[in-house]
Short mmCIF file of C-alpha atoms in Angstrom, two decimals:
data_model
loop_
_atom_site.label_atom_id
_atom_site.label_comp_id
_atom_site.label_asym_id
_atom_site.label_seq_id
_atom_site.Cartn_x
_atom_site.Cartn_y
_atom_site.Cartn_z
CA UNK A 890 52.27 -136.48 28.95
CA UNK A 891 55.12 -138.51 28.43
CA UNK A 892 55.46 -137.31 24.50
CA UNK A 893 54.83 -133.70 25.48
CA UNK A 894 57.64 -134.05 27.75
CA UNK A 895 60.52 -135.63 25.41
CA UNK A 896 58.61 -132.51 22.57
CA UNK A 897 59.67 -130.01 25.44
CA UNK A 898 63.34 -131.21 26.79
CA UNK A 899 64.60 -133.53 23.88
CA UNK A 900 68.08 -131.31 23.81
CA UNK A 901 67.97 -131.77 27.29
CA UNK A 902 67.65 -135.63 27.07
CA UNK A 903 69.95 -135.98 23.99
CA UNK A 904 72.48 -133.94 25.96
CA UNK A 905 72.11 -135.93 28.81
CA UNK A 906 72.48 -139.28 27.34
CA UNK A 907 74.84 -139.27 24.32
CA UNK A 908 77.60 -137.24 26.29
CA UNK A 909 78.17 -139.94 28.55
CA UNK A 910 77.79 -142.59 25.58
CA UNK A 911 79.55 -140.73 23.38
CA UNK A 912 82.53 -140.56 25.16
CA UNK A 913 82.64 -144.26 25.95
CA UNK A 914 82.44 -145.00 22.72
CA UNK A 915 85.29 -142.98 21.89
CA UNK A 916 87.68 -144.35 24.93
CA UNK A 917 86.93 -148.29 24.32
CA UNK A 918 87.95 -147.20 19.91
CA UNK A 919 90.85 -145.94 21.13
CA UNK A 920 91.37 -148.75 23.62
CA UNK A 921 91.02 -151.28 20.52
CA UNK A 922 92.68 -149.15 17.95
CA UNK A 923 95.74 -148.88 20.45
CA UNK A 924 95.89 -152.23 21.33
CA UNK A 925 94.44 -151.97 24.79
CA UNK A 926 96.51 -151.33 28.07
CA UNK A 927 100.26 -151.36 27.39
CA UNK A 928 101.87 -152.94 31.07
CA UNK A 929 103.68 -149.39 32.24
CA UNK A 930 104.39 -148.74 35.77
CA UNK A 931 102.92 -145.61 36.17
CA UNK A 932 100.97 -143.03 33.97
CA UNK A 933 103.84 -140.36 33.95
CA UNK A 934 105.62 -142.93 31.76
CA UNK A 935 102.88 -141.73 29.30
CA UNK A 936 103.72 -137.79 29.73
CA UNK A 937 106.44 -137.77 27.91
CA UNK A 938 106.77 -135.43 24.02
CA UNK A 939 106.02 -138.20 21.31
CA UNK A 940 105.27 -141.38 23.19
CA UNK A 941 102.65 -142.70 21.09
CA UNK A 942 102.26 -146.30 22.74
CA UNK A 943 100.63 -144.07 25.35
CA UNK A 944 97.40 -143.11 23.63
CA UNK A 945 94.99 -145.70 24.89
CA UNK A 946 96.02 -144.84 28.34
CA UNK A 947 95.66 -140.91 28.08
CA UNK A 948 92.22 -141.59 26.69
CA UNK A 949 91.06 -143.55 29.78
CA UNK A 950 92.58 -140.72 32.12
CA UNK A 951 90.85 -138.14 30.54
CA UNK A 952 87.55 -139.90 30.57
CA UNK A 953 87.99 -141.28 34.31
CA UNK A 954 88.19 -137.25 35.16
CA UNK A 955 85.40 -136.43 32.94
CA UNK A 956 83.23 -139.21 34.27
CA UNK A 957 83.27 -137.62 37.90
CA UNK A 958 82.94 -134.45 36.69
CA UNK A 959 79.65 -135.30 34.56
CA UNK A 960 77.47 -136.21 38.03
CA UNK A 961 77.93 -132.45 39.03
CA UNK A 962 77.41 -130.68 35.56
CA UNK A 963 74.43 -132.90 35.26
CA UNK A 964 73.09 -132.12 38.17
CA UNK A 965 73.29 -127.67 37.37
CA UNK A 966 72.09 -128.30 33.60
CA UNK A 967 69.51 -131.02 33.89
CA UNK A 968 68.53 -131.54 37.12
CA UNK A 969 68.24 -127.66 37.68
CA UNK A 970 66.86 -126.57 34.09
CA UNK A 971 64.49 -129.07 33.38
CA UNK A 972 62.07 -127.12 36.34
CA UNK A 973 63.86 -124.02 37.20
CA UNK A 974 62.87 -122.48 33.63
CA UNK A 975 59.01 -123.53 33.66
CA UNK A 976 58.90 -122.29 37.38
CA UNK A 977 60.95 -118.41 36.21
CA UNK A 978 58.97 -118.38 33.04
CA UNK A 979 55.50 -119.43 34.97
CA UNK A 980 54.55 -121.93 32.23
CA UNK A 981 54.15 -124.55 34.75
CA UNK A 982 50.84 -123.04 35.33
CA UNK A 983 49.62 -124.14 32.06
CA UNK A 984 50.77 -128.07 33.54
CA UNK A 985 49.15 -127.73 37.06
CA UNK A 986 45.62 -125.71 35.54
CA UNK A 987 44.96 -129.03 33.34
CA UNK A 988 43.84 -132.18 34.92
CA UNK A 989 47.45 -133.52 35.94
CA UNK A 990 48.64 -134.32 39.51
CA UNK A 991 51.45 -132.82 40.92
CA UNK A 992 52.67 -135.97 41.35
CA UNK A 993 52.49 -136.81 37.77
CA UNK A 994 54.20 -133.35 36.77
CA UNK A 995 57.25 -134.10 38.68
CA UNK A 996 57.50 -137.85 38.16
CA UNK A 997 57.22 -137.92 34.55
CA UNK A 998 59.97 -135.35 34.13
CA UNK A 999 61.51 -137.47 36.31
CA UNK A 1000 61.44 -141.07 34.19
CA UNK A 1001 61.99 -139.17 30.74
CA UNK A 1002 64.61 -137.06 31.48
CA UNK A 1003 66.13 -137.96 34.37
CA UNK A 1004 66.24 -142.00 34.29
CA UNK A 1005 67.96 -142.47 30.74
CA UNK A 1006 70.85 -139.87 31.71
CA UNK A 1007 71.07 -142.18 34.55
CA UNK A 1008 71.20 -145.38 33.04
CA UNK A 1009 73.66 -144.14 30.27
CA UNK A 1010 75.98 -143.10 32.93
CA UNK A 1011 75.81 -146.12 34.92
CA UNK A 1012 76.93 -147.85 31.19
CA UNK A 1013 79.88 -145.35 30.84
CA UNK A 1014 80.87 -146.15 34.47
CA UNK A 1015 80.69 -150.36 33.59
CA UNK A 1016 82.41 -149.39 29.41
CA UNK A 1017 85.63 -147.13 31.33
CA UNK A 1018 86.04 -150.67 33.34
CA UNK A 1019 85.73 -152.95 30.31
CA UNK A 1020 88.46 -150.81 28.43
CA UNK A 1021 90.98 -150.12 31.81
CA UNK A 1022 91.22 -154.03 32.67
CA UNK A 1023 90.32 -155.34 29.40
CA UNK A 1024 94.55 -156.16 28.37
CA UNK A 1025 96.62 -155.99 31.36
CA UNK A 1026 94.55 -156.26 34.98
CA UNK A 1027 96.28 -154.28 38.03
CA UNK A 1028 98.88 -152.80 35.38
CA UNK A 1029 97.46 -148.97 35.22
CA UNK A 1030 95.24 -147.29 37.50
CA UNK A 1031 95.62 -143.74 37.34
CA UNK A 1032 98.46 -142.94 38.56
CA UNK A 1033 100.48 -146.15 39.08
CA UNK A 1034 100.22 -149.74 40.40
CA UNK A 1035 100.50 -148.58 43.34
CA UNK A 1036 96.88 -147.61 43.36
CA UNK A 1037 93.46 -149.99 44.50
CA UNK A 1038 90.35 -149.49 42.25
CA UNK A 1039 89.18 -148.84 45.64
CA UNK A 1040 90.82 -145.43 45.32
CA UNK A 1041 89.71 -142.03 44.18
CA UNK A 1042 89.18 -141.21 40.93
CA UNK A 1043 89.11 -145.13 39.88
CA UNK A 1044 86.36 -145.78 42.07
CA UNK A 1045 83.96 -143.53 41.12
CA UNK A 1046 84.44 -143.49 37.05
CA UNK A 1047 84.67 -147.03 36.93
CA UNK A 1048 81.33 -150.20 37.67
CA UNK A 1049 77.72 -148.83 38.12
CA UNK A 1050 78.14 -146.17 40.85
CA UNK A 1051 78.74 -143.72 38.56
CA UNK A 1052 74.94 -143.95 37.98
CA UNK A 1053 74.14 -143.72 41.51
CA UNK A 1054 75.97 -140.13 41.70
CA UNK A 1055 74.23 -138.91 38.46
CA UNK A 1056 71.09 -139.88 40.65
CA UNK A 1057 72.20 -137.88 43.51
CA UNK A 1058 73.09 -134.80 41.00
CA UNK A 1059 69.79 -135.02 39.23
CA UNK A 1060 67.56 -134.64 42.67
CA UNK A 1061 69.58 -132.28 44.01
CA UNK A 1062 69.47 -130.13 40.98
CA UNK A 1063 65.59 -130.78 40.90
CA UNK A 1064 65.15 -129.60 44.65
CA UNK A 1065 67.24 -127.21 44.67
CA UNK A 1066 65.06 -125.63 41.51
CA UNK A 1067 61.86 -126.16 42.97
CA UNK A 1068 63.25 -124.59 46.31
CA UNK A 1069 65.02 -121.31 45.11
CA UNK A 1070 62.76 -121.05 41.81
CA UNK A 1071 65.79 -119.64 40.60
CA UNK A 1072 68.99 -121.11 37.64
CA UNK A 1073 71.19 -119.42 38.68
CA UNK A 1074 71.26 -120.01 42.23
CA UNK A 1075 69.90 -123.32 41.98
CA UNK A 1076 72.74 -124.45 40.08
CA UNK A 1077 75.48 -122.73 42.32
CA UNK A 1078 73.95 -125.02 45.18
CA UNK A 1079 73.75 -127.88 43.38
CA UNK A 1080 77.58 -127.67 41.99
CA UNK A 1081 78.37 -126.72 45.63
CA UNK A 1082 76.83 -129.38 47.23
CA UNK A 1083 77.19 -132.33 44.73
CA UNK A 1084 80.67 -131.79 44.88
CA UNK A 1085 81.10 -131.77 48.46
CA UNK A 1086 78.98 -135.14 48.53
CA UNK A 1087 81.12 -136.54 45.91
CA UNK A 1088 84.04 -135.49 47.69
CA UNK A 1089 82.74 -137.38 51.22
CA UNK A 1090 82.04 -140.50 49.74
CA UNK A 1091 86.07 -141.73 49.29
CA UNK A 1092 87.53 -139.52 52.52
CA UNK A 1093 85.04 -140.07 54.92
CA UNK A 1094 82.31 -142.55 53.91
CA UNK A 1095 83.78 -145.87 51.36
CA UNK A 1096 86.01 -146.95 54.50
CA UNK A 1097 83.68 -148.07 56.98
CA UNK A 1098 81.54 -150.26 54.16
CA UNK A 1099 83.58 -153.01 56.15
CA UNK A 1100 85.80 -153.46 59.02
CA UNK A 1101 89.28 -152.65 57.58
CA UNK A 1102 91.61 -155.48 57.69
CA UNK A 1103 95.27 -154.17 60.37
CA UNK A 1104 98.47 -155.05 59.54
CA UNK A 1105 100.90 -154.13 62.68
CA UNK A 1106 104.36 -153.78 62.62
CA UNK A 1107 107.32 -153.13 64.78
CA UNK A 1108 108.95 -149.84 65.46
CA UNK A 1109 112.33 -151.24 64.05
CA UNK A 1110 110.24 -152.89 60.92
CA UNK A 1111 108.73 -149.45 60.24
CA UNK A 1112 111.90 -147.26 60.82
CA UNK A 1113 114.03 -149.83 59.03
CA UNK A 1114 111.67 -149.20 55.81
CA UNK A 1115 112.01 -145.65 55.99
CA UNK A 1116 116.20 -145.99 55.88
CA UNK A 1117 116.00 -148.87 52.97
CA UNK A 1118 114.19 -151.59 51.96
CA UNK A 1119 113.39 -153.28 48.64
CA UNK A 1120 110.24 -151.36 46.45
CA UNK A 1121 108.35 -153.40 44.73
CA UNK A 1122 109.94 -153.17 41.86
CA UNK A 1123 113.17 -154.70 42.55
CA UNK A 1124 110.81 -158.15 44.15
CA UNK A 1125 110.21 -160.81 41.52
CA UNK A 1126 106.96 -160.43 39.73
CA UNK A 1127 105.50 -163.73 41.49
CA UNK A 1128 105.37 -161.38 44.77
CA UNK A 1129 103.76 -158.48 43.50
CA UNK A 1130 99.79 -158.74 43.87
CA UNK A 1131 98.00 -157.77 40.67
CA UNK A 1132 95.20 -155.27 42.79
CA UNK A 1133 97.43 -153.76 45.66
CA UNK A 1134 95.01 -153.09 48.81
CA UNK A 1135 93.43 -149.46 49.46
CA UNK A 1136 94.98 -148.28 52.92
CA UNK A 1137 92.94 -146.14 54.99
CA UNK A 1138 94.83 -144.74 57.52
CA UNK A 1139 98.46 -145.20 58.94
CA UNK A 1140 99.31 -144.30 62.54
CA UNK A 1141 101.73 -144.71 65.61
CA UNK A 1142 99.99 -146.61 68.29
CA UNK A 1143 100.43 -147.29 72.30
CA UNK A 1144 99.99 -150.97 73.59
CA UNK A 1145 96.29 -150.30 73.96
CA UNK A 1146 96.39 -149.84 70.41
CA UNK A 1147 95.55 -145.82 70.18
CA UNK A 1148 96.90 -143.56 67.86
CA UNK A 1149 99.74 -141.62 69.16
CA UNK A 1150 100.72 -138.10 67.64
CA UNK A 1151 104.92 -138.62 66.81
CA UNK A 1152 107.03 -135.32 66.31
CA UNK A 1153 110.68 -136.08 64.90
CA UNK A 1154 111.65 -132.54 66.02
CA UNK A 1155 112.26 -133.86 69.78
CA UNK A 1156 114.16 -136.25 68.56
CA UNK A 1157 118.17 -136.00 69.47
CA UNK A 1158 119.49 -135.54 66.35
CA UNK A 1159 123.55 -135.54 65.91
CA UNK A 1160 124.27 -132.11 64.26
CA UNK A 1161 128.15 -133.46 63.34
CA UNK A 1162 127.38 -134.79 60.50
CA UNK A 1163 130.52 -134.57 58.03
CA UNK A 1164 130.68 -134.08 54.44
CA UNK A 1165 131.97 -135.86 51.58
CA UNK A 1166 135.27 -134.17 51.12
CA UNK A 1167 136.40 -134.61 54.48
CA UNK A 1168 137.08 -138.29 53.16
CA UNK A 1169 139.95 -139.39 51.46
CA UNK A 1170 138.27 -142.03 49.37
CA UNK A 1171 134.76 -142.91 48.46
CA UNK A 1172 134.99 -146.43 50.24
CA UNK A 1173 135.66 -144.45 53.69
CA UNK A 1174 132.90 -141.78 53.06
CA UNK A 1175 130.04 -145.06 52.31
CA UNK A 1176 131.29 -147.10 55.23
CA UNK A 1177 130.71 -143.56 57.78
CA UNK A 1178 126.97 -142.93 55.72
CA UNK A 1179 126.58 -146.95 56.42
CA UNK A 1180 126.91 -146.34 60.44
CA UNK A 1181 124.88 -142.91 60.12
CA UNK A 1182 121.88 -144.32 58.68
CA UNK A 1183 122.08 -147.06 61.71
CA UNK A 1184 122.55 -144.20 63.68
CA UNK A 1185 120.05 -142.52 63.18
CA UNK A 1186 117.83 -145.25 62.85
CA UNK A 1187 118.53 -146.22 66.19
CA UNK A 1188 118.09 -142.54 67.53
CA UNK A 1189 114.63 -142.42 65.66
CA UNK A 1190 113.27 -145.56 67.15
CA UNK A 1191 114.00 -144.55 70.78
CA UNK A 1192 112.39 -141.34 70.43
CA UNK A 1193 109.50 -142.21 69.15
CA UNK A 1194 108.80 -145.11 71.59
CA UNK A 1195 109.79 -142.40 74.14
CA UNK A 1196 106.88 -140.69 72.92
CA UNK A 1197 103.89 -143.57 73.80
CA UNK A 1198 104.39 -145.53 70.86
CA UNK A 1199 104.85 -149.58 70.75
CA UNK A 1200 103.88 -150.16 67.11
CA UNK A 1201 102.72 -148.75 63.39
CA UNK A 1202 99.82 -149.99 62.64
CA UNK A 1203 98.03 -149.75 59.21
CA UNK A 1204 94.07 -150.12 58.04
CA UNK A 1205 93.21 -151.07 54.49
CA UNK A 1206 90.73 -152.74 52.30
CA UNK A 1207 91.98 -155.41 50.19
CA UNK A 1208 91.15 -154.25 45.99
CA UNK A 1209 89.16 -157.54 46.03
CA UNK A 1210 86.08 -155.80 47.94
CA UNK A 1211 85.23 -153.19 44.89
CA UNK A 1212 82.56 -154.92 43.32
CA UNK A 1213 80.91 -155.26 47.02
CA UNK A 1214 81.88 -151.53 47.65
CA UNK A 1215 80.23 -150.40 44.09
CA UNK A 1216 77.00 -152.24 44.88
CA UNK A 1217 76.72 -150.42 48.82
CA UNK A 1218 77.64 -147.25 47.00
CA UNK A 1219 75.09 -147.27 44.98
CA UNK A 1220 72.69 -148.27 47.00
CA UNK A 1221 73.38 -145.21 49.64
CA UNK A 1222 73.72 -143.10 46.52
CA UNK A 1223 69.96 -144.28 45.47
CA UNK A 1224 68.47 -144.13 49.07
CA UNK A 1225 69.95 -140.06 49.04
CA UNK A 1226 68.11 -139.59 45.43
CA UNK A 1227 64.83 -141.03 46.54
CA UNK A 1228 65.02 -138.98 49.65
CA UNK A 1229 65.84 -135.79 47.64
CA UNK A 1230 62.80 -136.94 44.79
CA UNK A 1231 60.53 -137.26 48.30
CA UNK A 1232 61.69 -133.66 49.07
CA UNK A 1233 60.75 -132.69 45.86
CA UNK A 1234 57.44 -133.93 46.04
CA UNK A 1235 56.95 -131.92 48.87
CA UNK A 1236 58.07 -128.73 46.98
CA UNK A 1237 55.81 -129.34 44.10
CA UNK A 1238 52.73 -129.81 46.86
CA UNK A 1239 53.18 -125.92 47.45
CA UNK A 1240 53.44 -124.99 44.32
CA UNK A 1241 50.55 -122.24 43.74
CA UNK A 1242 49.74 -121.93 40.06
#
């Protein structure tokens, strides 16, 4: 059974595991070949016409997008085809006539085709991670330092989860088949609805794998930022943690601690404000936007404690957790495939050959 199986979808399975190996291969050569990770702030530093120290970290952003992408076209092309064309073409029959179980049928498509697709994604997830923080740790994420490995599309492309949501695709594809008895229509769902899963694991689901750590801060200490401060940047590089934290949510709050809704268009805004050339020199025109800004500052920070608010409080997860995050992940991800393989089994039960 096995043998006739890899005989019938060997494309199928070569498709579905040297893509993802394939293109690991090809981002950790150009890691090496490059050098690794050069330290740049931020990937548009890399955007620019001819900057060629920029290679190893254009490969690993192209390859983080195509690594999220792959769950989903998995999913439609094998998950889908591998039953949906025996089911339209009615050469299961031949499978369910002979003395094989249902069971068997499904399952065995399900450890030859399915499993090493999985397993070679899982390894593309772990190779992206070997090549990003190989050189320079905390130095590039995707878009800048700035950015927690906790955070979308890092997340996902990089560890072991990325098998997980090739599981999830997979299933989904396979129910969806066995449901609809129809490719076309079975893979519309499945693109649909993997990507909406994928899309509610970092927006709605990652954040409450633990209780988020709250950092509170005064009106004045939050309004202050917003008219100046030092970026990070412009701090000594002692200060600067190498995996900044993954902040969840940001919000105004009462003394009980509740999120209050602040509009700035109540405010009392001063609409004198004078321009430039109304100075005589430069000095005078700084030392009136110097009193402004306090101005203002002061104006914004009655206002909005006028409104209910006492404090701005922020959630986050410190980078620290992703390992703990990847293995939770995948373990929800693998709980929603086996409950999507149990549907399937159900769907095969009522097959009629």
């Amino acid at each position: 059974m096995i043998w006739v199986t890899w005989r019938q979808f060997r494309t199928t399975i070569l498709f579905g595991v040297l893509t993802p190996l394939l293109l690991a291969a090809i981002t950790i050569a150009i890691t090496l070949i490059d050098g690794g990770v050069a330290p740049i702030p931020a990937l548009q530093g890399c955007l620019g016409i001819g900057e060629d120290y920029c290679t190893a970290e254009t490969a690993q952003s192209l390859a983080i997008l195509l690594t999220i992408a792959l769950p989903v076209v998995f999913g439609a092309f094998v998950g889908v085809t591998v039953f949906s064309r025996d089911l339209e073409r009615r050469t299961h029959v031949l499978g369910l006539t002979q003395s094989v179980s249902r069971r068997r049928w499904y399952g065995v498509r399900v450890l030859v085709v399915f499993v090493p697709t999985i397993l070679a994604m899982a390894l593309l997830g772990c190779a992206l991670y070997w090549a990003k923080y190989r050189t320079s740790p905390g130095t590039f994420a995707f878009m800048s330092t700035g950015e927690s490995r906790l955070d979308f599309p890092t997340f996902g492309a990089t560890g072991f989860v990325a098998g997980g949501y090739t599981a999830v695709g997979l299933t989904l594809g396979a129910a969806c088949a066995l449901a609809m008895r129809n490719t076309i229509a079975a893979m519309i769902t499945t693109v649909v609805v993997s990507t909406a899963f994928l899309a509610l694991l970092p927006t709605q689901i990652r954040e409450h794998y633990d209780t988020p750590m709250v950092e509170t801060r005064t009106l004045e200490q939050k309004v202050n930022d917003m008219y100046g401060g030092a970026p990070d940047y412009y701090r000594p590089m002692n200060s600067i943690s190498i995996y900044p934290r993954w902040n969840v949510s940001s919000d105004y709050v009462d003394g009980q601690g509740t999120p209050v809704a602040i509009d700035l268009q109540q405010c009392a805004w001063p609409d004198n404000y004078r321009d430039m050339s109304e100075f005589e020199t430069v000095a005078q025109y700084e030392e009136y936007s110097e009193l402004r800004i306090a101005e203002d500052a002061r104006i914004q920070i009655d206002c909005i404690r006028t409104q209910g608010a006492e404090a701005f409080e922020t959630e986050y997860h410190e980078d620290r957790l992703f390992w703990r995050f990847q293995a939770m992940e995948t373990a929800l991800t693998l709980v929603i495939a086996a409950l999507l393989g149990g549907l399937s089994l159900v769907l095969v039960r009522r097959l009629r050959p």
